[in-house]
Each structure stands twice: as C-alpha cells, then as structure tokens.
C-alpha cells in the first residue's frame, strides 16, 4: 500500500491511502506494540516476579476489540487523521489539541523512545534491513524456537515450576531472603489486593484504564486502524492482534523465568557489586534475562538472526513513533532528550524496565482516557471541562511522578524514603484514583460552564449515539427504517450482480486450471 499510495496527501502519508486489508493491520498493530522493550522488560519482570506480568498482555485482548468496535467507527465518522484533530472537532478551540500534542511528546520520550533505545542497546549486533512483516514473522518463529530450547534445558513445564522456586543466587550478603527468593505467588496471575506486587484489582481495572489510552487513543496504534479500507478489515485486524497478544506469556514471560533458573547468579543477582559486574546496574540484572538466553542457547545462525530481528523490531517501533510524532515536534529533539533520560530508565523500579514503563503510564495517561471516554459518552462535556480536567489531572500525576524520581524508587534491600502517603499507593491503584478524579473534575467543570454547541458533538463523531435520560450517550438500539421498494430493488440488483460476478470468476478459474 505504501508503494501505490500518493504520499503527498495527508491520508496517503499517515493512513496509506486508507487501502490496508485486515492481516497487515493486525500484524502492524502487534509489531508496533511488541518491540525489543517488551522482550527485555516482560521477560525481566517474569524472571523477577513470575507470570503475573503476562496479564498485562492478555488484558489487551478485550481492549483491542473495544478499539475496533467502538472507537474506530467514531474516529472514521469524525473524518480525522490524528487524535488531537479529533479532540479539536469534538470540543472546538486549539488548546486541547496543543496540550495533547505536547503531552504525547513527553510520553514518547519517557515511555517509548528512551525505553526502546535502552532495550535495543542490550541487543548489540548488526540488524538486517527486513520488512516489518517478515521481521514480525521471524521474531515470533524465533521466539517459539527459543522457548523450545529453554523448556528442553529445564526438563519440561512441571520441572520448570519446581526449579524456578529454587532459583536463588549464591552470593546474597546480608540482604533479606525476601529480596532474592522467588515470590510464593509466582505462578498466580491474580495476586493479593494488598500485599501483591501486581494486585488483582489494579490488574483488572487500573490496567484497563492504561490500555484504553494506549490501544484506543494513542496516535501510533489508532493510525494503523484508520488506514483500513473498511470497517470489516478494521475489526478483523483487531481480532488478529488480540490472538497474537496471547503469545507473550509463552514467548517472553516463561523464557525469562527459565533464564533465572539457568543463570541464577546473574539474572537473580541481589548484591550490588555482583550486579554491577554482570550488567553494570546495581539495582538488579533481570533485564538481561532474555538477551542472555538468546546468546547462550540459540545456535549460531539462529542467534544472529534473532538478534538482528530484535534490532529490526526496535527500528520498526521507533519509526512508528517518529512517523506519528512528526506532526508534533522535531524528531532530533526527541532523540536527544530520550538518550539523556536512559540512565533514569536503567535504575527506576528496581531495574525492571516494564514496571517503569507502566508506572509512568499510570501517572500521565488516565486523564487522557477520561477525556476520550466522556467525549464519546457524555454530550454535556465541553471544552472547558475537558481542558481543565486534563490540566488538573496532569498536575496530580506529575506530583506523584516527580516525587518518585526525587526520592528514588529504591530497591528491596534499600527502600525509598518517599513518604507512604505519596509513593505507598501501587501505581495501578493510582491510575484508578487519577481516572476517577479526572472524570469528576471534567463533569463538574462542564456542568458549571456553558454547554458546547451541538455542531461539535456531531463533528466529533458522537452523532450515531443516542442520548439517554441521564444526559449520557449510548449506542443506538433502534432498528433502521424500512427500505422503500426502489431501495429494495437496487439492493437486490447489487446482490445479483455480485453473485453473477462470483460465478463468472469461478468459471474462469476452472478454465485456467483445466486447459483441456
């Protein structure tokens, strides 16, 4: 589509001329989401804490369907190309559009570019110039092969469970056993709501808020769906992506845990001096779990190919971001700031890359998710409510984020001095609180100010929703008006023509296959 499309137009450059079919859309959604940061981060957290991190990937199965069935139809009806453009049409004015553009820039720096660069730096090797879809296929197939080698090394799944619970480093110093022994709930996805490192209410509700922002309102992801030739291809692409999101548990989490079994002194190191020796990070070395598995277990040819594809995946992710961010600010500025931020990424959240990404997302994105949800479902929300809700929500999120960086996130052996009232709330719980506060602020300010003009609600794509007695918008449930006799005749003619064309094509195919 990129070759055939006229890239001199906005739709041609950003949306491939709206000509994409379902399978490249699904593959592109998955490839844009899964990069070297996922392989490093998810495998690392799996090595540190067990399978619960896989729930982050499985949560997307539901949210990506919401993207295809609810959000994309509204964006298409609104006739928009970018997410700031949608908010401008829905609310009017420029300040929300500018605000979202600037915030997207910060999110790209803090959670995407710097994290991907840090992950890519671990895979030091020369990358091949591979097509994105070829790279995705090789990456998935190579991951399956590595998973097979890894399970073979530990003697199958049952032995894997036993050996993981015994994987501890030899050198522990005077550090508490709780800091280096595997968690008792390592093989549970839903963990205790109070004592769990990933509490189940946060995993179900807080993560869904994050995922709604990422999958349903982020420019990089939505741009793929808006390039589809019609809604059927959008939905099929989202379903394909949902199925692909089942894979990370098996291709990343389990291999990361096996890496801890095979290399406990390296991957599970807890003594700062030992960790510095192995990975140049005093807070821990779980981030090297997957790369070490690739380097040590894969045969020579497959090892080089896998490392090359990982870096090709990194370049694909960065290209997606830069293409989407090119409407926001100069790309070189993004790269420079992101490189300067890498040392913070390296040491945050006890050295667990994926936890760092998710914590920053929890502090900055819930107000955006609140604005988009209320923009669709509440007609009364106006520009003032949306803008000040975003600003106040951002202030609350930044206060937590800045405090965490100022005091440091600490480690198990050396906890942070950040006051419990500020940093003691788990980041997934914080996302729920911030989302709720943002919704209340947006609604309260909107009700206290002048209603928005109806033309903005219509242009914002909410015109196919019907208003309920409480002022909120719902999906239409009424049946379409009956067709007239002329419309029925025209529909029947089109169906007949379609059947006739299909029969003729089948006849030609039979002739070509049977020359005699």
Coordinates of C-alpha atoms in Angstrom, one line a residue:
X1 CA 0.0 0.0 0.0
X2 CA 2.9 2.3 0.7
X3 CA 4.1 1.9 -2.9
X4 CA 0.8 2.5 -4.5
X5 CA -0.4 5.3 -2.3
X6 CA 0.1 9.0 -3.1
X7 CA 2.1 10.1 -0.1
X8 CA 1.8 13.8 -1.0
X9 CA -1.7 13.8 0.7
X10 CA -2.4 13.6 4.4
X11 CA -4.3 10.4 4.0
X12 CA -1.6 8.9 1.8
X13 CA 1.2 9.8 4.2
X14 CA -0.4 8.9 7.5
X15 CA -3.0 6.3 6.6
X16 CA -1.6 4.5 3.4
X17 CA -4.5 6.0 1.4
X18 CA -7.0 4.0 3.6
X19 CA -6.3 0.9 1.5
X20 CA -5.0 -1.6 4.0
X21 CA -6.5 -5.0 4.5
X22 CA -7.0 -6.9 7.7
X23 CA -3.9 -9.0 8.1
X24 CA -1.3 -6.2 7.6
X25 CA -3.4 -4.1 10.1
X26 CA -3.3 -6.9 12.7
X27 CA 0.4 -7.6 12.1
X28 CA 1.2 -3.9 12.2
X29 CA -0.7 -3.4 15.5
X30 CA 1.2 -6.2 17.1
X31 CA 4.5 -5.2 15.6
X32 CA 4.1 -1.6 16.7
X33 CA 3.3 -2.7 20.2
X34 CA 5.8 -5.6 20.6
X35 CA 9.4 -4.5 20.4
X36 CA 12.7 -5.1 21.9
X37 CA 11.4 -3.3 25.0
X38 CA 8.8 -6.0 25.5
X39 CA 11.3 -8.8 25.1
X40 CA 13.6 -7.2 27.6
X41 CA 11.0 -5.8 30.0
X42 CA 8.4 -8.5 30.2
X43 CA 11.0 -11.3 30.3
X44 CA 12.9 -9.4 33.0
X45 CA 9.8 -8.9 35.2
X46 CA 8.9 -12.5 34.6
X47 CA 12.3 -13.6 35.9
X48 CA 11.9 -11.3 38.9
X49 CA 8.3 -12.0 40.0
X50 CA 6.6 -14.7 37.9
X51 CA 3.8 -15.0 35.5
X52 CA 1.5 -12.1 36.6
X53 CA 3.2 -9.7 34.2
X54 CA 1.6 -11.8 31.4
X55 CA -1.7 -10.4 32.5
X56 CA -0.7 -7.0 31.0
X57 CA -0.6 -8.6 27.6
X58 CA -3.8 -10.6 28.0
X59 CA -5.7 -7.5 29.1
X60 CA -5.3 -6.2 25.6
X61 CA -7.5 -9.0 24.1
X62 CA -10.6 -7.1 25.4
X63 CA -9.4 -3.6 24.9
X64 CA -8.3 -4.1 21.2
X65 CA -11.8 -5.3 20.5
X66 CA -13.2 -2.1 22.1
X67 CA -10.9 -0.2 19.7
X68 CA -12.3 -1.9 16.6
X69 CA -16.0 -1.9 17.6
X70 CA -16.4 1.5 19.4
X71 CA -13.6 4.0 19.0
X72 CA -12.5 3.5 15.3
X73 CA -16.1 3.9 13.9
X74 CA -16.3 7.2 15.8
X75 CA -12.9 8.4 14.5
X76 CA -13.9 7.5 11.0
X77 CA -17.2 9.2 11.2
X78 CA -15.5 12.3 12.5
X79 CA -13.2 12.2 9.4
X80 CA -10.0 12.7 11.4
X81 CA -6.4 11.6 10.8
X82 CA -4.8 12.3 14.2
X83 CA -6.1 12.2 17.8
X84 CA -5.5 15.9 18.6
X85 CA -7.6 16.6 15.5
X86 CA -10.5 14.5 16.9
X87 CA -10.5 16.5 20.2
X88 CA -10.4 19.8 18.2
X89 CA -13.5 18.7 16.3
X90 CA -15.3 17.4 19.4
X91 CA -14.6 20.4 21.6
X92 CA -13.5 23.2 19.4
X93 CA -10.6 25.6 20.1
X94 CA -6.9 24.9 19.9
X95 CA -5.7 24.5 23.4
X96 CA -6.7 20.9 24.0
X97 CA -5.2 19.9 20.7
X98 CA -1.9 21.6 21.6
X99 CA -2.0 20.2 25.1
X100 CA -2.4 16.6 23.9
X101 CA 0.3 17.1 21.3
X102 CA 2.8 18.3 24.0
X103 CA 1.8 15.5 26.4
X104 CA 2.2 12.9 23.7
X105 CA 5.7 14.2 23.1
X106 CA 6.6 13.7 26.8
X107 CA 5.1 10.2 26.8
X108 CA 7.1 9.3 23.7
X109 CA 10.3 10.5 25.5
X110 CA 9.6 8.9 28.9
X111 CA 7.9 5.6 27.9
X112 CA 8.7 4.7 24.3
X113 CA 11.8 6.1 22.7
X114 CA 14.1 6.0 25.8
X115 CA 12.8 2.6 26.8
X116 CA 13.2 1.1 23.3
X117 CA 16.7 2.6 23.0
X118 CA 17.7 1.2 26.3
X119 CA 16.3 -2.3 25.4
X120 CA 17.9 -2.1 21.9
X121 CA 21.3 -1.3 23.5
X122 CA 21.2 -4.7 25.2
X123 CA 20.9 -6.4 21.8
X124 CA 24.2 -5.1 20.4
X125 CA 24.6 -6.5 16.9
X126 CA 24.1 -5.5 13.3
X127 CA 20.5 -5.6 12.2
X128 CA 19.2 -6.7 8.8
X129 CA 17.1 -4.4 6.7
X130 CA 14.0 -6.6 6.9
X131 CA 10.4 -5.8 6.0
X132 CA 8.2 -5.2 9.1
X133 CA 6.0 -8.2 8.4
X134 CA 8.9 -10.5 7.7
X135 CA 10.6 -9.3 10.9
X136 CA 7.5 -10.0 12.9
X137 CA 7.2 -13.5 11.5
X138 CA 10.8 -14.3 12.1
X139 CA 10.6 -12.8 15.6
X140 CA 7.6 -14.9 16.5
X141 CA 9.0 -18.1 15.0
X142 CA 12.4 -17.5 16.5
X143 CA 10.8 -16.9 19.9
X144 CA 8.9 -20.3 19.6
X145 CA 12.3 -22.0 18.8
X146 CA 14.0 -20.3 21.8
X147 CA 11.0 -21.3 24.0
X148 CA 11.5 -24.9 22.9
X149 CA 15.3 -24.8 23.6
X150 CA 14.6 -23.2 27.0
X151 CA 12.0 -25.8 28.2
X152 CA 14.2 -28.6 27.0
X153 CA 17.0 -27.2 29.2
X154 CA 14.9 -27.3 32.3
X155 CA 13.1 -30.6 31.6
X156 CA 9.6 -29.5 30.7
X157 CA 6.9 -27.4 32.3
X158 CA 6.5 -29.4 35.6
X159 CA 10.2 -29.3 36.3
X160 CA 10.2 -25.6 35.3
X161 CA 7.8 -24.8 38.1
X162 CA 9.9 -26.6 40.7
X163 CA 13.2 -25.3 39.5
X164 CA 12.0 -21.7 39.3
X165 CA 11.1 -21.7 43.0
X166 CA 14.6 -22.8 43.9
X167 CA 16.4 -20.3 41.6
X168 CA 18.4 -18.1 44.0
X169 CA 21.9 -16.5 43.7
X170 CA 24.9 -17.9 45.6
X171 CA 26.1 -14.5 46.8
X172 CA 23.5 -12.7 48.8
X173 CA 25.4 -10.8 51.5
X174 CA 23.3 -9.7 54.5
X175 CA 20.3 -9.0 52.3
X176 CA 16.9 -10.3 53.4
X177 CA 15.8 -13.6 51.8
X178 CA 12.6 -11.9 50.6
X179 CA 14.7 -9.8 48.2
X180 CA 16.2 -12.7 46.3
X181 CA 13.9 -15.7 46.8
X182 CA 11.1 -16.2 44.2
X183 CA 7.7 -15.0 45.3
X184 CA 5.3 -17.6 46.8
X185 CA 2.7 -16.4 44.3
X186 CA 5.0 -16.5 41.3
X187 CA 2.6 -18.8 39.3
X188 CA -0.5 -16.7 40.1
X189 CA -1.8 -14.0 37.7
X190 CA -4.3 -12.6 40.2
X191 CA -2.5 -11.7 43.4
X192 CA -3.4 -10.3 46.8
X193 CA -5.1 -6.9 46.6
X194 CA -2.9 -5.6 49.5
X195 CA 0.4 -7.5 49.5
X196 CA 0.7 -8.4 45.9
X197 CA 3.3 -6.8 43.7
X198 CA 0.6 -6.6 40.9
X199 CA -2.6 -6.6 42.9
X200 CA -5.6 -8.1 41.1
X201 CA -7.9 -5.0 41.3
X202 CA -5.2 -2.9 39.7
X203 CA -4.6 -5.6 37.1
X204 CA -8.3 -5.7 36.2
X205 CA -9.3 -2.0 36.5
X206 CA -6.2 0.1 36.6
X207 CA -4.5 -1.7 33.7
X208 CA -7.7 -1.4 31.6
X209 CA -7.5 2.4 32.0
X210 CA -3.9 2.4 30.8
X211 CA -4.8 0.0 28.0
X212 CA -7.7 2.2 26.9
X213 CA -5.4 5.1 26.5
X214 CA -2.8 3.1 24.6
X215 CA -5.0 1.0 22.3
X216 CA -7.9 3.4 21.8
X217 CA -6.4 6.9 21.8
X218 CA -2.7 6.7 21.1
X219 CA -1.7 8.0 17.7
X220 CA 0.7 5.2 16.8
X221 CA -1.9 2.5 17.3
X222 CA -5.1 4.2 16.0
X223 CA -3.3 5.3 12.9
X224 CA -3.0 1.6 11.8
X225 CA -6.7 1.1 12.1
X226 CA -7.6 4.3 10.3
X227 CA -5.6 3.1 7.3
X228 CA -8.1 0.2 6.7
X229 CA -10.2 0.1 3.5
X230 CA -13.4 -0.5 5.5
X231 CA -14.7 -1.4 9.0
X232 CA -14.7 -5.2 8.3
X233 CA -10.9 -5.1 7.9
X234 CA -10.5 -2.9 11.0
X235 CA -12.4 -5.5 13.1
X236 CA -10.6 -8.4 11.6
X237 CA -7.3 -6.8 12.1
X238 CA -8.1 -6.1 15.8
X239 CA -9.2 -9.7 16.3
X240 CA -5.9 -10.9 14.7
X241 CA -3.9 -8.6 17.0
X242 CA -5.9 -9.9 20.0
X243 CA -5.0 -13.5 19.2
X244 CA -1.3 -12.5 18.7
X245 CA -1.3 -10.9 22.2
X246 CA -1.8 -14.4 23.7
X247 CA 1.8 -15.2 22.7
X248 CA 3.9 -13.0 25.0
X249 CA 3.1 -15.2 28.1
X250 CA 4.7 -18.1 26.3
X251 CA 7.4 -16.4 24.2
X252 CA 8.6 -13.8 26.8
X253 CA 7.4 -14.5 30.4
X254 CA 8.2 -18.2 30.5
X255 CA 11.7 -17.9 28.8
X256 CA 12.5 -15.0 31.2
X257 CA 11.7 -17.2 34.2
X258 CA 13.7 -20.1 32.7
X259 CA 16.7 -17.7 32.3
X260 CA 16.6 -17.2 36.1
X261 CA 16.7 -21.0 36.6
X262 CA 19.6 -21.4 34.3
X263 CA 21.6 -18.3 35.4
X264 CA 20.5 -17.5 39.0
X265 CA 23.8 -15.8 40.0
X266 CA 23.5 -13.4 37.0
X267 CA 19.8 -12.8 36.4
X268 CA 18.7 -13.1 40.0
X269 CA 21.7 -11.2 41.5
X270 CA 21.0 -9.2 44.6
X271 CA 24.4 -8.0 45.8
X272 CA 25.0 -4.5 44.2
X273 CA 28.7 -5.3 43.5
X274 CA 27.8 -8.6 41.8
X275 CA 25.1 -6.9 39.7
X276 CA 27.5 -4.1 38.6
X277 CA 29.9 -6.8 37.5
X278 CA 27.3 -8.6 35.4
X279 CA 25.1 -5.9 33.9
X280 CA 26.5 -2.5 35.0
X281 CA 23.4 -1.8 37.1
X282 CA 23.5 -2.0 40.9
X283 CA 19.7 -2.4 41.3
X284 CA 19.5 -5.8 39.5
X285 CA 20.1 -7.7 36.3
X286 CA 16.7 -9.1 35.4
X287 CA 16.6 -7.0 32.2
X288 CA 19.3 -9.2 30.7
X289 CA 17.2 -12.4 31.2
X290 CA 16.0 -12.7 27.6
X291 CA 19.2 -11.5 25.8
X292 CA 21.3 -13.9 27.8
X293 CA 19.0 -16.8 26.9
X294 CA 19.3 -15.8 23.2
X295 CA 23.1 -15.6 23.3
X296 CA 23.7 -18.8 25.3
X297 CA 21.0 -21.2 24.0
X298 CA 20.4 -20.4 20.3
X299 CA 22.6 -22.0 17.7
X300 CA 25.0 -19.6 15.8
X301 CA 22.8 -19.0 12.8
X302 CA 19.6 -18.6 14.7
X303 CA 21.3 -16.4 17.3
X304 CA 22.5 -13.9 14.8
X305 CA 19.1 -13.8 13.0
X306 CA 17.2 -13.4 16.3
X307 CA 19.4 -10.5 17.5
X308 CA 19.1 -8.9 14.1
X309 CA 15.3 -9.2 14.2
X310 CA 15.2 -7.7 17.7
X311 CA 17.0 -4.6 16.5
X312 CA 14.8 -4.6 13.4
X313 CA 11.9 -4.6 15.8
X314 CA 13.4 -1.7 17.7
X315 CA 13.8 0.3 14.5
X316 CA 10.2 -0.5 13.5
X317 CA 8.9 0.7 16.8
X318 CA 10.9 3.9 16.6
X319 CA 9.9 4.5 13.0
X320 CA 6.2 4.2 14.0
X321 CA 6.7 6.7 16.8
X322 CA 8.7 9.2 14.6
X323 CA 6.1 9.0 11.8
X324 CA 3.3 9.8 14.3
X325 CA 5.4 12.3 16.2
X326 CA 6.4 14.2 13.0
X327 CA 3.3 16.3 13.4
X328 CA 4.3 17.3 16.9
X329 CA 7.9 18.4 17.0
X330 CA 11.3 17.8 15.5
X331 CA 12.5 14.2 15.7
X332 CA 16.1 15.1 16.6
X333 CA 14.9 16.8 19.8
X334 CA 13.0 13.6 20.8
X335 CA 16.1 11.5 20.3
X336 CA 18.4 13.9 22.3
X337 CA 16.1 14.1 25.3
X338 CA 15.4 10.3 25.2
X339 CA 19.1 9.5 25.2
X340 CA 19.6 11.8 28.2
X341 CA 16.7 10.0 30.0
X342 CA 18.1 6.5 29.6
X343 CA 20.2 6.5 32.9
X344 CA 16.9 7.1 34.8
X345 CA 15.2 4.3 32.9
X346 CA 18.1 2.0 33.8
X347 CA 17.7 2.4 37.6
X348 CA 14.0 3.0 38.1
X349 CA 11.6 0.4 39.6
X350 CA 14.4 -1.8 40.9
X351 CA 15.8 -2.1 37.4
X352 CA 12.6 -3.6 35.9
X353 CA 12.0 -1.9 32.6
X354 CA 8.4 -2.9 32.1
X355 CA 7.4 -1.8 35.5
X356 CA 9.0 1.6 34.8
X357 CA 7.0 1.9 31.6
X358 CA 3.7 1.0 33.2
X359 CA 4.3 3.3 36.2
X360 CA 4.9 6.4 34.1
X361 CA 1.9 5.5 32.0
X362 CA -0.2 5.3 35.2
X363 CA 0.9 8.7 36.3
X364 CA 0.3 10.6 33.0
X365 CA -2.4 8.9 30.9
X366 CA -5.6 8.4 33.0
X367 CA -6.8 12.0 32.4
X368 CA -6.5 11.4 28.6
X369 CA -8.5 8.2 28.8
X370 CA -11.1 10.0 30.9
X371 CA -11.5 12.8 28.3
X372 CA -11.9 10.5 25.4
X373 CA -14.4 8.3 27.2
X374 CA -16.5 11.2 28.3
X375 CA -16.2 12.9 24.9
X376 CA -17.9 9.9 23.4
X377 CA -20.5 9.0 26.0
X378 CA -21.4 12.4 27.6
X379 CA -22.8 15.1 25.3
X380 CA -22.7 17.7 28.1
X381 CA -18.9 17.6 28.4
X382 CA -17.5 20.8 27.0
X383 CA -14.1 22.3 26.1
X384 CA -13.5 24.0 29.5
X385 CA -14.3 20.8 31.4
X386 CA -12.0 18.7 29.2
X387 CA -9.1 21.1 29.2
X388 CA -9.1 21.9 32.9
X389 CA -9.7 18.2 33.8
X390 CA -6.6 17.3 31.7
X391 CA -4.5 20.1 33.3
X392 CA -5.5 19.3 36.9
X393 CA -5.3 15.5 36.3
X394 CA -1.8 16.0 34.9
X395 CA -0.8 18.1 37.9
X396 CA -1.8 15.3 40.3
X397 CA 0.0 12.7 38.2
X398 CA 3.2 14.8 37.9
X399 CA 3.2 15.3 41.7
X400 CA 3.5 11.5 42.1
X401 CA 6.0 11.0 39.3
X402 CA 8.3 13.9 40.4
X403 CA 8.2 12.7 44.0
X404 CA 9.1 9.2 43.0
X405 CA 12.1 10.4 40.9
X406 CA 13.2 12.9 43.6
X407 CA 13.2 10.3 46.4
X408 CA 14.1 7.4 44.1
X409 CA 12.1 4.2 43.7
X410 CA 14.6 2.3 45.8
X411 CA 15.1 -1.5 45.9
X412 CA 14.1 -4.4 48.1
X413 CA 17.4 -4.1 50.0
X414 CA 17.3 -0.3 50.2
X415 CA 13.7 1.0 50.1
X416 CA 12.9 4.6 49.0
X417 CA 12.5 7.3 51.6
X418 CA 9.4 8.7 49.7
X419 CA 6.5 9.3 52.2
X420 CA 4.0 6.4 52.1
X421 CA 1.1 8.8 51.5
X422 CA 2.7 9.8 48.2
X423 CA 4.5 6.7 46.9
X424 CA 2.9 4.0 49.0
X425 CA -0.1 3.5 46.7
X426 CA 0.6 1.0 43.9
X427 CA 0.8 2.6 40.5
X428 CA -2.1 0.6 39.2
X429 CA -4.3 1.8 42.1
X430 CA -3.1 5.3 41.5
X431 CA -4.3 5.0 37.9
X432 CA -7.8 4.1 39.1
X433 CA -7.8 7.1 41.6
X434 CA -6.5 9.5 39.0
X435 CA -9.0 8.4 36.4
X436 CA -11.9 8.8 38.8
X437 CA -10.7 12.2 40.0
X438 CA -10.3 13.3 36.3
X439 CA -13.8 12.2 35.4
X440 CA -15.3 14.1 38.4
X441 CA -13.3 17.2 37.5
X442 CA -14.3 17.1 33.9
X443 CA -18.0 16.6 34.6
X444 CA -18.1 19.2 37.4
X445 CA -16.4 21.9 35.4
X446 CA -18.5 21.1 32.3
X447 CA -21.8 21.3 34.3
X448 CA -20.7 24.6 35.8
X449 CA -19.9 26.2 32.5
X450 CA -21.7 26.9 29.2
X451 CA -22.8 23.8 27.2
X452 CA -20.9 23.1 24.0
X453 CA -22.5 23.8 20.6
X454 CA -24.3 20.8 19.0
X455 CA -22.1 21.0 15.9
X456 CA -19.1 20.0 17.8
X457 CA -20.8 16.9 19.2
X458 CA -21.9 15.9 15.6
X459 CA -18.4 16.6 14.1
X460 CA -16.8 14.7 17.0
X461 CA -18.4 11.5 15.7
X462 CA -20.9 11.0 18.5
X463 CA -23.9 11.5 16.2
X464 CA -24.5 7.8 15.8
X465 CA -25.1 7.5 19.6
X466 CA -28.4 8.3 21.2
X467 CA -28.8 10.4 24.3
X468 CA -30.3 8.8 27.4
X469 CA -32.4 10.4 30.1
X470 CA -29.3 11.0 32.3
X471 CA -27.5 13.0 29.5
X472 CA -25.0 10.3 28.6
X473 CA -24.8 8.9 25.1
X474 CA -25.4 5.2 24.3
X475 CA -25.0 3.1 21.3
X476 CA -28.2 3.2 19.2
X477 CA -30.5 0.3 19.7
X478 CA -33.4 1.3 17.4
X479 CA -33.8 -0.6 14.1
X480 CA -33.0 1.2 10.9
X481 CA -36.0 2.5 8.9
X482 CA -37.5 0.0 6.4
X483 CA -36.3 0.2 2.8
X484 CA -38.5 1.6 0.1
X485 CA -39.4 -0.6 -2.9
X486 CA -36.9 1.3 -5.1
X487 CA -34.1 0.8 -2.5
X488 CA -35.0 -2.9 -2.1
X489 CA -34.9 -3.4 -5.9
X490 CA -31.5 -1.6 -6.1
X491 CA -30.1 -3.8 -3.2
X492 CA -31.3 -6.9 -4.9
X493 CA -29.7 -5.8 -8.2
X494 CA -26.3 -5.3 -6.5
X495 CA -26.6 -8.7 -4.8
X496 CA -27.4 -10.3 -8.1
X497 CA -24.5 -8.6 -9.8
X498 CA -22.2 -9.8 -7.1
X499 CA -23.3 -13.4 -7.3
X500 CA -23.1 -13.3 -11.1
X501 CA -19.5 -11.9 -11.0
X502 CA -18.5 -14.5 -8.4
X503 CA -19.9 -17.3 -10.7
X504 CA -18.1 -15.9 -13.7
X505 CA -14.8 -15.7 -11.8
X506 CA -15.2 -19.3 -10.7
X507 CA -15.9 -20.3 -14.3
X508 CA -12.7 -18.6 -15.5
X509 CA -10.7 -20.2 -12.7
X510 CA -11.9 -23.7 -13.7
X511 CA -11.0 -23.0 -17.3
X512 CA -7.5 -21.9 -16.3
X513 CA -7.0 -25.0 -14.2
X514 CA -8.3 -27.3 -16.9
X515 CA -6.7 -26.2 -20.2
X516 CA -8.1 -29.3 -22.0

